[in-house]
Each structure stands twice: as C-alpha cells, then as structure tokens.
CSV table of C-alpha atoms in Angstrom, one decimal:
chain,number,residue,atom,x,y,z
S,270,MET,CA,-84.6,-36.6,-111.6
S,271,LYS,CA,-82.7,-33.3,-112.7
S,272,ALA,CA,-80.5,-33.9,-109.5
S,273,GLN,CA,-79.7,-37.3,-110.0
S,274,LEU,CA,-79.0,-36.5,-113.9
S,275,ARG,CA,-76.7,-33.3,-112.6
S,276,ARG,CA,-74.8,-36.4,-110.7
S,277,TYR,CA,-73.6,-38.3,-113.9
S,278,ALA,CA,-72.2,-35.0,-115.4
S,279,LEU,CA,-68.6,-35.7,-114.3
S,280,PHE,CA,-68.9,-39.3,-115.7
S,281,ALA,CA,-70.7,-37.8,-118.9
S,282,LEU,CA,-67.8,-35.7,-119.9
S,283,VAL,CA,-65.4,-38.5,-119.1
S,284,VAL,CA,-67.2,-40.5,-121.6
S,285,VAL,CA,-67.0,-37.7,-124.0
S,286,ALA,CA,-63.4,-37.0,-123.5
S,287,ASP,CA,-62.6,-41.3,-123.8
S,288,LEU,CA,-64.5,-40.7,-127.3
S,289,LEU,CA,-62.8,-37.7,-128.4
S,290,LEU,CA,-59.3,-39.1,-127.4
S,291,TYR,CA,-60.1,-42.4,-128.9
S,292,LEU,CA,-61.0,-40.8,-131.9
S,293,GLN,CA,-58.0,-38.5,-132.2
S,294,HIS,CA,-55.3,-41.2,-130.8
S,295,PRO,CA,-56.8,-44.8,-130.3
S,296,ALA,CA,-53.9,-46.4,-128.6
S,297,ARG,CA,-54.1,-43.4,-125.9
S,298,GLY,CA,-58.0,-43.5,-125.7
S,299,GLU,CA,-58.1,-47.4,-125.5
S,300,GLN,CA,-55.1,-47.0,-122.6
S,301,ALA,CA,-57.4,-44.2,-120.8
S,302,ILE,CA,-60.5,-46.6,-120.7
S,303,ARG,CA,-58.6,-50.0,-119.7
S,304,SER,CA,-57.0,-48.3,-117.2
S,305,ALA,CA,-60.4,-46.7,-115.8
S,306,LEU,CA,-61.6,-50.5,-116.2
S,307,ASP,CA,-59.0,-51.5,-114.0
S,308,TYR,CA,-59.2,-48.8,-111.4
S,309,LEU,CA,-63.3,-50.1,-111.6
S,310,VAL,CA,-62.5,-53.8,-111.1
S,311,GLU,CA,-59.9,-52.8,-108.1
S,312,MET,CA,-62.6,-50.6,-106.0
S,313,LEU,CA,-65.5,-53.1,-106.7
S,314,LEU,CA,-63.6,-55.9,-104.8
S,315,PHE,CA,-63.0,-53.4,-101.8
S,316,ILE,CA,-65.8,-51.5,-101.8
S,317,PRO,CA,-69.1,-54.3,-101.0
S,318,PRO,CA,-67.4,-54.9,-97.6
S,319,ILE,CA,-66.8,-51.7,-96.6
S,320,PHE,CA,-70.6,-50.7,-97.3
S,321,VAL,CA,-71.8,-53.8,-95.5
S,322,LEU,CA,-69.6,-53.0,-92.1
S,323,VAL,CA,-70.8,-49.4,-92.2
S,324,GLY,CA,-74.6,-50.5,-93.1
S,325,LEU,CA,-73.7,-53.5,-89.8
S,326,LEU,CA,-72.3,-50.2,-87.4
S,327,ASP,CA,-75.4,-48.2,-88.4
S,328,VAL,CA,-77.9,-50.8,-87.4
S,329,TRP,CA,-75.5,-52.3,-84.0
S,330,VAL,CA,-73.3,-49.3,-83.1
S,331,PRO,CA,-75.9,-47.4,-80.5
S,332,ARG,CA,-75.2,-43.7,-80.6
S,333,GLN,CA,-74.2,-43.5,-76.9
S,334,ILE,CA,-71.3,-46.0,-77.6
S,335,VAL,CA,-70.1,-43.8,-80.4
S,336,GLU,CA,-70.3,-40.5,-78.8
S,337,LYS,CA,-68.6,-42.0,-75.6
S,338,ASN,CA,-65.6,-42.7,-77.6
S,339,VAL,CA,-65.4,-40.0,-80.0
S,340,GLY,CA,-68.1,-37.7,-79.4
S,341,PRO,CA,-67.8,-33.9,-77.8
S,342,ASP,CA,-66.4,-35.1,-74.5
S,343,SER,CA,-64.2,-37.8,-75.6
S,344,GLY,CA,-60.9,-35.8,-75.5
S,345,VAL,CA,-57.7,-37.2,-75.9
S,346,ARG,CA,-59.1,-40.2,-75.7
S,347,GLY,CA,-61.3,-39.6,-78.4
S,348,VAL,CA,-58.6,-38.6,-80.7
S,349,VAL,CA,-56.4,-41.7,-79.8
S,350,ILE,CA,-59.3,-44.3,-81.1
S,351,SER,CA,-59.7,-42.3,-84.1
S,352,ILE,CA,-56.1,-42.4,-85.1
S,353,LEU,CA,-55.9,-45.8,-84.5
S,354,VAL,CA,-59.2,-47.0,-86.2
S,355,ALA,CA,-58.1,-45.2,-89.4
S,356,THR,CA,-53.9,-46.6,-89.3
S,357,ALA,CA,-56.1,-50.1,-89.4
S,358,ALA,CA,-58.3,-49.0,-92.3
S,359,ALA,CA,-57.6,-50.6,-96.0
S,360,GLY,CA,-58.5,-48.5,-99.4
S,361,PRO,CA,-58.3,-45.2,-100.6
S,362,LEU,CA,-59.3,-42.1,-98.9
S,363,TYR,CA,-62.7,-42.0,-100.3
S,364,ALA,CA,-63.6,-45.3,-98.9
S,365,GLY,CA,-62.9,-44.1,-95.8
S,366,PHE,CA,-65.7,-41.1,-96.7
S,367,PRO,CA,-68.6,-43.5,-96.0
S,368,VAL,CA,-67.2,-44.6,-92.5
S,369,ALA,CA,-66.6,-40.8,-91.2
S,370,ASP,CA,-69.9,-40.0,-92.3
S,371,ALA,CA,-71.6,-42.8,-90.6
S,372,LEU,CA,-69.4,-41.4,-87.4
S,373,LEU,CA,-70.7,-38.6,-87.7
S,374,ARG,CA,-74.5,-39.1,-87.7
S,375,LYS,CA,-73.9,-41.1,-84.7
S,376,GLY,CA,-72.3,-38.5,-82.9
S,377,CYS,CA,-69.2,-38.4,-83.4
S,378,ARG,CA,-67.3,-35.4,-82.5
S,379,LEU,CA,-66.3,-33.2,-86.2
S,380,ALA,CA,-62.4,-32.9,-85.1
S,381,ASN,CA,-62.2,-36.9,-84.2
S,382,ALA,CA,-64.1,-37.6,-87.6
S,383,VAL,CA,-61.6,-35.2,-89.8
S,384,ILE,CA,-58.8,-37.0,-88.0
S,385,PHE,CA,-59.7,-40.3,-88.8
S,386,LEU,CA,-60.3,-38.9,-92.6
S,387,GLY,CA,-56.4,-37.6,-92.2
S,388,THR,CA,-55.1,-40.4,-90.2
S,389,TRP,CA,-56.7,-42.7,-93.1
S,390,ALA,CA,-55.3,-40.9,-96.0
S,391,THR,CA,-51.7,-40.5,-95.1
S,392,ILE,CA,-51.2,-43.2,-92.4
S,393,LYS,CA,-51.8,-46.6,-92.5
S,394,ILE,CA,-49.5,-50.0,-91.6
S,395,PRO,CA,-49.3,-52.0,-95.0
S,396,MET,CA,-48.9,-48.1,-96.8
S,397,LEU,CA,-45.8,-47.3,-94.4
S,398,MET,CA,-44.7,-50.9,-94.9
S,399,MET,CA,-44.4,-50.0,-98.8
S,400,GLU,CA,-43.2,-46.4,-97.5
S,401,VAL,CA,-39.8,-47.9,-95.5
S,402,LYS,CA,-39.1,-50.4,-98.6
S,403,PHE,CA,-39.0,-47.6,-101.2
S,404,VAL,CA,-38.1,-44.5,-99.6
S,405,GLY,CA,-36.8,-45.8,-96.5
S,406,LEU,CA,-37.2,-45.7,-92.7
S,407,PRO,CA,-35.7,-41.7,-92.1
S,408,PHE,CA,-38.3,-40.5,-95.0
S,409,ALA,CA,-41.0,-42.3,-93.1
S,410,LEU,CA,-40.6,-41.5,-89.6
S,411,LEU,CA,-40.0,-38.5,-90.5
S,412,ARG,CA,-43.0,-37.8,-92.7
S,413,LEU,CA,-44.9,-39.6,-89.5
S,414,ALA,CA,-44.1,-38.1,-87.0
S,415,LEU,CA,-45.1,-34.8,-88.5
S,416,THR,CA,-48.2,-35.5,-90.3
S,417,LEU,CA,-49.7,-36.4,-86.7
S,418,PRO,CA,-49.6,-32.8,-85.3
S,419,ALA,CA,-51.3,-31.7,-88.3
S,420,ILE,CA,-53.6,-34.1,-88.8
S,421,ILE,CA,-54.8,-33.1,-85.1
S,422,ALA,CA,-54.0,-29.7,-86.0
S,423,THR,CA,-56.5,-29.9,-88.6
S,424,GLY,CA,-58.9,-31.3,-86.6
S,425,TYR,CA,-59.3,-28.3,-84.6
S,426,LEU,CA,-59.0,-26.0,-87.0
S,427,MET,CA,-61.8,-27.4,-88.8
S,428,GLU,CA,-64.0,-27.5,-85.6
S,429,MET,CA,-63.2,-24.0,-85.7
S,430,ILE,CA,-63.8,-22.7,-88.8
S,431,LEU,CA,-67.1,-24.4,-89.3
S,432,LYS,CA,-68.3,-23.1,-86.1
S,433,VAL,CA,-69.5,-26.6,-84.6
S,434,GLY,CA,-71.2,-25.9,-81.7
S,435,GLU,CA,-73.6,-24.2,-82.2
S,436,THR,CA,-76.8,-25.0,-85.2
S,437,GLY,CA,-74.4,-26.5,-88.1
S,438,ARG,CA,-74.3,-29.1,-89.9
S,439,PHE,CA,-72.1,-30.9,-88.1
S,440,ALA,CA,-73.3,-29.9,-84.6
S,441,GLN,CA,-74.8,-33.3,-83.6
S,442,GLY,CA,-74.1,-35.2,-86.6
S,443,ALA,CA,-75.4,-34.2,-90.2
S,444,GLY,CA,-79.3,-35.1,-90.0
S,445,GLU,CA,-79.7,-33.5,-93.8
S,446,LYS,CA,-78.9,-36.9,-95.7
S,447,ASN,CA,-80.7,-37.9,-98.6
S,448,TYR,CA,-80.9,-41.4,-98.4
M,69,MET,CA,-55.2,-58.0,-102.6
M,70,PHE,CA,-54.4,-59.4,-99.2
M,71,PHE,CA,-56.3,-56.8,-97.1
M,72,ASN,CA,-59.4,-57.1,-99.6
M,73,VAL,CA,-59.4,-60.5,-97.9
M,74,ILE,CA,-59.4,-59.6,-94.4
M,75,LEU,CA,-61.9,-57.1,-95.2
M,76,TYR,CA,-64.3,-59.8,-97.1
M,77,LEU,CA,-63.5,-61.9,-94.1
M,78,LEU,CA,-64.6,-59.5,-91.8
M,79,ALA,CA,-67.8,-58.4,-93.4
M,80,ALA,CA,-69.3,-61.9,-93.8
M,81,ALA,CA,-68.3,-62.7,-90.2
M,82,ALA,CA,-69.7,-59.5,-88.9
M,83,LEU,CA,-72.7,-60.2,-91.1
M,84,CYS,CA,-73.3,-63.9,-90.0
M,85,ILE,CA,-73.0,-62.4,-86.2
M,86,SER,CA,-75.4,-60.2,-86.9
M,87,PHE,CA,-78.0,-62.7,-88.8
M,88,ARG,CA,-77.9,-64.9,-86.3
M,89,ARG,CA,-78.7,-62.0,-83.8
M,90,ASP,CA,-81.1,-60.7,-85.7
M,91,ARG,CA,-82.7,-60.8,-89.4
M,92,GLN,CA,-84.8,-57.2,-89.4
M,93,LYS,CA,-81.6,-55.7,-88.5
M,94,THR,CA,-79.4,-57.1,-90.6
M,95,LYS,CA,-81.6,-56.9,-93.6
M,96,LYS,CA,-81.9,-53.1,-92.6
M,97,ALA,CA,-78.3,-53.2,-92.4
M,98,LEU,CA,-77.6,-54.1,-95.8
M,99,ALA,CA,-80.4,-51.7,-97.5
M,100,ILE,CA,-78.6,-48.7,-95.5
M,101,ALA,CA,-75.3,-50.6,-97.8
M,102,TRP,CA,-77.0,-51.0,-100.8
M,103,ASN,CA,-78.5,-47.0,-100.7
M,104,SER,CA,-74.9,-46.0,-99.4
M,105,PHE,CA,-73.1,-47.7,-102.8
M,106,ARG,CA,-76.3,-46.6,-105.0
M,107,ASN,CA,-75.6,-42.8,-103.7
M,108,LEU,CA,-71.7,-43.5,-104.6
M,109,ILE,CA,-72.0,-44.6,-107.8
M,110,PRO,CA,-71.9,-42.1,-109.9
M,111,SER,CA,-69.1,-39.8,-108.8
M,112,MET,CA,-67.0,-43.2,-108.2
M,113,LEU,CA,-67.8,-43.5,-112.0
M,114,GLY,CA,-66.9,-40.4,-112.9
M,115,ILE,CA,-63.7,-39.8,-110.7
M,116,ILE,CA,-62.2,-43.6,-112.2
M,117,GLY,CA,-62.8,-42.0,-115.8
M,118,LEU,CA,-60.8,-39.3,-114.9
M,119,ILE,CA,-58.1,-41.6,-113.3
M,120,GLY,CA,-58.0,-43.2,-116.6
M,121,LEU,CA,-57.5,-39.9,-118.5
M,122,MET,CA,-55.2,-38.9,-116.4
M,123,LEU,CA,-52.9,-41.8,-116.9
M,124,ALA,CA,-53.7,-41.9,-120.4
M,125,LEU,CA,-52.5,-37.9,-120.9
M,126,VAL,CA,-50.0,-38.1,-118.3
M,127,PRO,CA,-47.1,-40.3,-118.5
M,128,ARG,CA,-44.8,-41.5,-115.6
M,129,GLU,CA,-42.1,-40.0,-117.6
M,130,VAL,CA,-43.8,-36.3,-117.7
M,131,ILE,CA,-44.9,-36.0,-113.9
M,132,ALA,CA,-41.2,-37.7,-113.1
M,133,GLY,CA,-40.0,-35.2,-115.0
M,134,PHE,CA,-41.1,-31.9,-112.9
M,135,PHE,CA,-39.3,-33.1,-110.3
M,136,GLY,CA,-35.8,-32.3,-111.1
M,137,ASN,CA,-36.6,-28.4,-110.5
M,138,ASN,CA,-35.6,-27.2,-106.6
M,139,SER,CA,-37.1,-23.9,-107.1
M,140,PRO,CA,-39.9,-22.5,-105.5
M,141,ALA,CA,-42.1,-22.3,-108.6
M,142,GLY,CA,-40.6,-26.0,-109.1
M,143,ILE,CA,-42.7,-27.2,-105.5
M,144,LEU,CA,-45.6,-25.5,-106.0
M,145,LEU,CA,-45.9,-26.8,-109.6
M,146,ILE,CA,-45.3,-30.3,-107.6
M,147,SER,CA,-47.4,-29.9,-105.1
M,148,LEU,CA,-50.0,-29.3,-107.1
M,149,ALA,CA,-49.3,-32.5,-109.1
M,150,GLY,CA,-49.6,-34.2,-105.6
M,151,ALA,CA,-53.1,-32.5,-104.5
M,152,VAL,CA,-54.4,-33.0,-108.3
M,153,THR,CA,-53.4,-36.6,-109.2
M,154,LEU,CA,-54.2,-39.9,-107.6
M,155,MET,CA,-52.5,-42.7,-106.8
M,156,PRO,CA,-52.7,-46.1,-104.6
M,157,ALA,CA,-49.6,-46.0,-102.8
M,158,PHE,CA,-48.3,-49.0,-104.7
M,159,ILE,CA,-47.5,-46.7,-107.4
M,160,ALA,CA,-46.6,-43.4,-105.5
M,161,PHE,CA,-43.8,-44.8,-103.3
M,162,PRO,CA,-42.0,-46.7,-106.6
M,163,LEU,CA,-42.2,-43.8,-108.1
M,164,ALA,CA,-40.9,-41.3,-105.0
M,165,ALA,CA,-38.2,-43.7,-105.4
M,166,SER,CA,-37.1,-44.1,-108.8
M,167,LEU,CA,-37.3,-40.3,-108.8
M,168,LEU,CA,-35.4,-39.6,-105.9
M,169,GLN,CA,-32.9,-41.8,-107.3
M,170,SER,CA,-33.0,-40.1,-110.8
M,171,GLY,CA,-31.4,-37.3,-108.5
M,172,ALA,CA,-35.1,-34.9,-107.4
M,173,SER,CA,-34.4,-33.2,-104.4
M,174,VAL,CA,-36.1,-35.0,-100.7
M,175,MET,CA,-38.2,-31.4,-100.5
M,176,ALA,CA,-39.9,-31.9,-104.0
M,177,VAL,CA,-40.6,-35.7,-103.4
M,178,ALA,CA,-41.9,-34.9,-99.5
M,179,CYS,CA,-43.7,-32.1,-100.7
M,180,PHE,CA,-45.2,-34.3,-103.7
M,181,ILE,CA,-46.3,-37.7,-101.7
M,182,THR,CA,-47.3,-35.3,-98.6
M,183,THR,CA,-50.0,-33.3,-101.1
M,184,LEU,CA,-50.7,-36.8,-102.9
M,185,LEU,CA,-51.9,-37.8,-99.7
M,186,MET,CA,-53.7,-35.3,-98.2
M,187,VAL,CA,-55.2,-33.7,-100.5
M,188,GLY,CA,-57.7,-34.8,-103.3
M,189,ILE,CA,-59.0,-32.9,-106.2
M,190,ILE,CA,-60.5,-36.0,-108.0
M,191,THR,CA,-61.9,-37.1,-105.3
M,192,ALA,CA,-63.5,-33.5,-103.8
M,193,PRO,CA,-66.8,-33.5,-106.0
M,194,MET,CA,-67.1,-37.7,-103.8
M,195,GLU,CA,-65.8,-35.8,-100.3
M,196,VAL,CA,-68.8,-32.5,-101.2
M,197,ASN,CA,-71.0,-35.3,-101.7
M,198,PHE,CA,-71.1,-36.8,-98.3
M,199,PHE,CA,-69.7,-33.8,-96.1
M,200,GLY,CA,-70.6,-30.3,-98.3
M,201,LYS,CA,-68.8,-27.7,-100.0
M,202,LYS,CA,-67.2,-25.9,-97.0
M,203,PHE,CA,-66.2,-28.9,-95.2
M,204,THR,CA,-64.3,-30.1,-98.2
M,205,PHE,CA,-62.9,-26.6,-99.3
M,206,TRP,CA,-60.9,-26.6,-95.8
M,207,ARG,CA,-60.3,-29.7,-95.3
M,208,ASN,CA,-58.6,-30.1,-98.6
M,209,ALA,CA,-57.0,-26.0,-97.9
M,210,ILE,CA,-55.1,-26.8,-94.7
M,211,GLY,CA,-54.2,-30.0,-95.8
M,212,PHE,CA,-52.5,-28.2,-98.8
M,213,VAL,CA,-50.6,-26.4,-96.8
M,214,LEU,CA,-49.6,-28.7,-94.1
M,215,ALA,CA,-48.5,-30.6,-96.7
M,216,LEU,CA,-46.1,-28.1,-98.2
M,217,VAL,CA,-44.9,-26.9,-94.7
M,218,ILE,CA,-44.1,-31.2,-94.0
M,219,GLY,CA,-42.6,-31.7,-97.1
M,220,GLY,CA,-40.5,-28.8,-96.7
M,221,VAL,CA,-39.0,-29.5,-93.2
M,222,MET,CA,-38.6,-32.5,-94.6
M,223,GLY,CA,-36.2,-31.7,-97.7
M,224,VAL,CA,-34.2,-29.7,-95.1
M,225,ILE,CA,-34.1,-32.6,-92.1
M,226,LEU,CA,-33.0,-35.2,-94.7
M,227,GLN,CA,-30.9,-33.2,-97.3
C-alpha cells in the first residue's frame, strides 16, 4: 500500500505544482494543464494496442523463438533483428520499455534489448522522414551512420557494466517482476 | 495518426487470430496487457504532468535562445536541455530547422537532437520501474556521452 502510494508521489507533486502555478499565473497554469491533458489523450490513443501486442507476445511466442533469434547466442543476427524490429516501431521511447521488458523476460540478450531500445529512441522510419524534410538529407544520413554503431556499442557496454551472464537481474531474463 | 491506425489494426488482427485459436490464452494475454498498463499509469501520469509544466514554463523561444552560442558551455547547456526535455519528433525537427535558420550552429542543433533522442531524464522513473536503477543510469550516461560525440562530429563534418 505504501509502495503503491509512493508511485503516485511524482504525480501528486506535479498536481501541487500545477495548482501553485495556476494561483500565481492562471494563464500559464491553464496552459500546463491543457498540454498535459493533450499528451494524456495522445498517449492513451496508442498505448492500449501496444500493451495488447505485448500481452499476446507473452502468451504466444515461445521462449525458444525469442532465445534463438535475439538470445545470448544470436550473434550478429540478433543485433540485426533487434534493429529492424525497432525501426518499424511507433510511439515514443517509453512505449518501448514494456516491449523490451517482455523480450528480456523471454530470454532476449541484454545487449540486444538495449540495442532495441536505442534504435526505438533514435531511428524510426517516420521520424527519419520528418528529419529529412526539416533538417535535410545530409544531417539525417550522418546522424543515422553515427548513431547505429553508438547504439550497438551501448548494448555491449551495458552487458559489461551490468555483468550479465553471472547471476544478475538480466542473467536469463529478469524474474523479479511485480505483476 | 496514421501509425496509430496501423497499430490498432495490427493489435485487432492479432487479437482476432489469437481468440480463434485459443480463448484461454487470449484472456491471459489481455490480463497481462491490463496489468502492465496499470503498472505504468502512476509514472505515466506524473511524467505527463511534468511535460505540461515544462511546456508552460519554458516556451520554445527560450529554448531557442540557448542555441546562438557555440561555446563548450553553450553546447553542454543545450545538450542538457536535450537530455531533460521530452518532445515528439514532429515538434523537435521543426524546432531544429527554425534554430538552424535563425543562425544556430549545426553542432548545437545536432547535440540537442541526439541528446533529446538518446537520453530521457523525464522518462527515467518509468525506465527504473522496468529495468532498475543501474540499468537506467548507465544507459542514459553512455547515451549522453555518445550523443555529445555524435553531435560534435556532425557539427565538424556538416559545417
């Protein structure tokens, strides 16, 4: 119960801040609340299908398939698959968290999960189209060329830092979930 | 919006196929979906509120003001702004374009974009929720350093 309440601490803080702002500067407070509501609607529009897909993935995709394609022994193939799947993703990074989490629990290699998140955050096809349109092809291509190796390096660095393969949380897909 | 529609069609199709094959499994999948959603709500509400406050308190012009300067301190400041802010691509890229047009350096804009995409301070509580503190800290720390390198290299090459 206490833990449950603590998870709402940030939200409570924001509500208090919104109220204070509204009392001091009604126009700005109203703007803050209005943009928050806009975002809420935007998120509620795409989060449900993502969670439905995550649930289905959890139930239908056997552990062996995830392990074989993006697991500890998947090598280059695992990296390529992680990148390709994530470039096709829609929605902001936090929508990728539950997906990467589900993959990890199914035996996905940590490096591949980090690469998946990194790609989800930085390289998405609709995002690249916007980028080309607004800041030009050279900017977009160069960013793509530099970001890909950076993401892959991050994946392997994370494995070294978090010492997976031993007994860590990500050793064979984290078990300690609080569902 | 287009991608939302695709996402819904995909989820609906998958759900239909799943339901035809096995009702029990489909029920279980929906229960998992609902539980993960419920798990996400508290931090999501907090983060949405923070975004609202940020947009109200730091107008676009103020963020744009940071970009005129190409000094190391300026670049660092811009990168920190990128790391802290959270904005969708359809706001970020037009903003980047307007910054470039108003005379900001490519390096500053590149650093802003790369840190914006690779580092998420605002979403960190949510990330901790899923993967733990250590994971979140290191993924964002490595991301920040690499984002600075990428932005720097882009600035030099595209000058």
